Tab-separated table of C-alpha atoms in Angstrom:
chain	number	residue	atom	x	y	z
C	899	UNK	CA	1.032	12.873	-17.683
C	900	UNK	CA	4.735	12.499	-16.972
C	901	UNK	CA	7.165	10.029	-18.491
C	902	UNK	CA	8.247	8.509	-15.162
C	903	UNK	CA	7.549	4.744	-14.986
C	904	UNK	CA	6.233	4.939	-11.410
C	905	UNK	CA	3.638	7.555	-12.285
C	906	UNK	CA	2.731	5.769	-15.499
C	907	UNK	CA	2.200	2.536	-13.565
C	908	UNK	CA	0.109	4.290	-10.900
C	909	UNK	CA	-1.992	5.889	-13.635
C	910	UNK	CA	-2.529	2.479	-15.218
C	911	UNK	CA	-0.759	3.190	-18.506
C	912	UNK	CA	2.458	1.204	-18.056
C	913	UNK	CA	3.533	-2.151	-16.658
C	914	UNK	CA	5.711	-2.514	-13.577
C	915	UNK	CA	9.104	-4.246	-13.432
C	916	UNK	CA	7.328	-7.639	-13.388
C	917	UNK	CA	5.283	-6.884	-16.506
C	918	UNK	CA	1.995	-6.243	-14.651
C	919	UNK	CA	-0.472	-3.441	-15.132
C	920	UNK	CA	-2.136	-2.152	-11.971
C	921	UNK	CA	-5.397	-3.869	-13.011
C	922	UNK	CA	-3.552	-7.189	-13.244
C	923	UNK	CA	-2.674	-6.914	-9.567
C	924	UNK	CA	-6.254	-6.002	-8.654
C	925	UNK	CA	-7.279	-9.306	-10.246
C	926	UNK	CA	-5.064	-11.378	-7.925
C	927	UNK	CA	-6.751	-14.139	-5.984
C	928	UNK	CA	-6.489	-14.108	-2.193
C	929	UNK	CA	-3.798	-16.813	-2.453
C	930	UNK	CA	-1.787	-14.644	-4.849
C	931	UNK	CA	-2.150	-11.609	-2.596
C	932	UNK	CA	-0.888	-13.651	0.330
C	933	UNK	CA	2.014	-15.308	-1.483
C	934	UNK	CA	3.273	-12.644	-3.933
C	935	UNK	CA	5.248	-10.086	-1.996
C	936	UNK	CA	6.497	-7.463	-4.458
C	937	UNK	CA	3.178	-5.992	-5.583
C	938	UNK	CA	2.740	-3.879	-2.451
C	939	UNK	CA	5.821	-1.785	-3.326
C	940	UNK	CA	4.407	-0.877	-6.732
C	941	UNK	CA	0.848	-0.166	-5.595
C	942	UNK	CA	2.095	1.909	-2.655
C	943	UNK	CA	5.561	3.279	-3.402
C	944	UNK	CA	7.641	5.187	-0.898
C	945	UNK	CA	10.546	7.575	-1.233
C	946	UNK	CA	12.903	4.977	0.210
C	947	UNK	CA	13.903	1.532	-0.995
C	948	UNK	CA	12.195	-1.391	0.687
C	949	UNK	CA	14.335	-3.402	3.081
C	950	UNK	CA	12.316	-6.478	2.047
C	951	UNK	CA	12.647	-6.212	-1.725
C	952	UNK	CA	15.473	-5.916	-4.209
C	953	UNK	CA	13.178	-3.920	-6.497
C	954	UNK	CA	14.304	-0.477	-7.560
C	955	UNK	CA	10.661	0.596	-7.689
C	956	UNK	CA	10.740	3.548	-5.319
C	957	UNK	CA	10.667	7.308	-5.637
C	958	UNK	CA	14.238	8.431	-6.076
C	959	UNK	CA	13.447	11.984	-7.198
C	960	UNK	CA	11.395	14.101	-4.777
C	961	UNK	CA	9.919	16.136	-7.656
C	962	UNK	CA	7.798	13.086	-8.471
C	963	UNK	CA	5.852	13.450	-5.225
C	964	UNK	CA	3.848	16.551	-6.259
C	965	UNK	CA	3.413	15.075	-9.752
C	966	UNK	CA	1.843	11.937	-8.233
C	967	UNK	CA	-0.228	14.035	-5.820
C	968	UNK	CA	-1.647	16.076	-8.686
C	969	UNK	CA	-2.352	13.127	-11.009
C	970	UNK	CA	-6.084	12.481	-11.106
C	971	UNK	CA	-5.553	8.942	-12.438
C	972	UNK	CA	-2.927	8.029	-9.832
C	973	UNK	CA	-5.145	9.333	-7.032
C	974	UNK	CA	-8.172	7.388	-8.242
C	975	UNK	CA	-6.019	4.258	-8.476
C	976	UNK	CA	-4.662	4.762	-4.950
C	977	UNK	CA	-8.231	4.679	-3.670
C	978	UNK	CA	-9.025	1.608	-5.761
C	979	UNK	CA	-5.859	-0.122	-4.531
C	980	UNK	CA	-6.458	0.508	-0.871
C	981	UNK	CA	-10.121	-0.521	-1.110
C	982	UNK	CA	-9.025	-3.681	-2.937
C	983	UNK	CA	-6.529	-4.510	-0.188
C	984	UNK	CA	-9.089	-3.746	2.530
C	985	UNK	CA	-11.401	-6.246	0.853
C	986	UNK	CA	-8.683	-8.881	1.028
C	987	UNK	CA	-8.033	-8.171	4.710
C	988	UNK	CA	-11.739	-8.268	5.493
C	989	UNK	CA	-12.060	-11.709	3.901
C	990	UNK	CA	-8.913	-13.073	5.552
C	991	UNK	CA	-8.785	-12.154	9.258
C	992	UNK	CA	-5.846	-14.414	10.163
C	993	UNK	CA	-3.510	-11.414	9.676
C	994	UNK	CA	-4.933	-10.171	12.988
C	995	UNK	CA	-3.398	-12.948	15.103
C	996	UNK	CA	0.119	-12.397	16.357
C	997	UNK	CA	2.704	-11.144	13.897
C	998	UNK	CA	1.820	-11.293	10.207
C	999	UNK	CA	3.525	-9.753	7.157
C	1000	UNK	CA	0.254	-8.033	6.227
C	1001	UNK	CA	0.712	-5.797	9.262
C	1002	UNK	CA	3.904	-4.482	7.606
C	1003	UNK	CA	1.991	-4.006	4.376
C	1004	UNK	CA	-0.584	-1.937	6.262
C	1005	UNK	CA	2.176	0.297	7.630
C	1006	UNK	CA	3.507	0.819	4.098
C	1007	UNK	CA	0.048	1.648	2.744
C	1008	UNK	CA	-0.587	4.249	5.447
C	1009	UNK	CA	2.837	5.773	4.872
C	1010	UNK	CA	2.464	5.819	1.081
C	1011	UNK	CA	-1.033	7.325	1.192
C	1012	UNK	CA	0.203	9.990	3.591
C	1013	UNK	CA	3.154	10.805	1.316
C	1014	UNK	CA	1.556	10.542	-2.128
C	1015	UNK	CA	-2.183	10.952	-1.682
C	1016	UNK	CA	-3.377	12.767	1.429
C	1017	UNK	CA	-3.413	12.588	5.193
C	1018	UNK	CA	-7.193	12.143	4.963
C	1019	UNK	CA	-6.843	9.004	2.818
C	1020	UNK	CA	-4.123	7.636	5.084
C	1021	UNK	CA	-6.296	8.278	8.145
C	1022	UNK	CA	-9.358	6.727	6.476
C	1023	UNK	CA	-7.351	3.593	5.674
C	1024	UNK	CA	-6.003	3.420	9.247
C	1025	UNK	CA	-9.498	3.838	10.696
C	1026	UNK	CA	-10.791	1.106	8.393
C	1027	UNK	CA	-8.035	-1.181	9.681
C	1028	UNK	CA	-8.968	-0.512	13.289
C	1029	UNK	CA	-12.631	-1.286	12.512
C	1030	UNK	CA	-11.644	-4.609	10.915
C	1031	UNK	CA	-9.825	-5.808	14.023
C	1032	UNK	CA	-11.938	-8.044	16.198
C	1033	UNK	CA	-11.671	-8.021	19.984
C	1034	UNK	CA	-10.579	-11.653	20.092
C	1035	UNK	CA	-7.556	-10.988	17.879
C	1036	UNK	CA	-4.210	-9.682	18.947
C	1037	UNK	CA	-2.486	-6.817	17.229
C	1038	UNK	CA	0.529	-5.758	19.242
C	1039	UNK	CA	0.854	-2.264	20.610
C	1040	UNK	CA	4.085	-2.003	18.625
C	1041	UNK	CA	2.138	-2.591	15.408
C	1042	UNK	CA	-0.415	0.073	16.330
C	1043	UNK	CA	2.471	2.422	17.127
C	1044	UNK	CA	3.973	1.854	13.658
C	1045	UNK	CA	0.619	2.608	12.059
C	1046	UNK	CA	0.200	5.828	14.049
C	1047	UNK	CA	3.783	6.831	13.277
C	1048	UNK	CA	3.080	6.326	9.557
C	1049	UNK	CA	0.288	8.910	9.837
C	1050	UNK	CA	2.750	11.622	10.848
C	1051	UNK	CA	4.058	13.970	8.153
C	1052	UNK	CA	7.351	12.756	6.702
C	1053	UNK	CA	7.025	9.509	8.651
């Protein structure tokens, strides 16, 4: 296990910048998931700072990427996190109508899984998203394009 706070958080052994362990976030109610906006950056970090958050919780050193990829605990928690978020989306289909901030969260999750976990996990999450979408809902082609773009290496 490394000493980096991002890896330690992803492995479940250290709190994030808001004083939450990963399991604390998994215990959020649907209302908390909808209204708290900074948890997505810590569950699914990227190697670039979020335009929507002042948090410094992002991968600034590229050597962390293979360390996260090889961490058994971080990988297990990625799967738990994306299944947890899929459960939320499945219970709350209003994100499927028009533009919704959860569509941006989905893009981030796909991108993070592709970068830090595997293409297979990113693709599985994307395919799960597509299965959740009902015919009577409207996801824009632009949103689909962002999701597909996030599946590309180094997206």
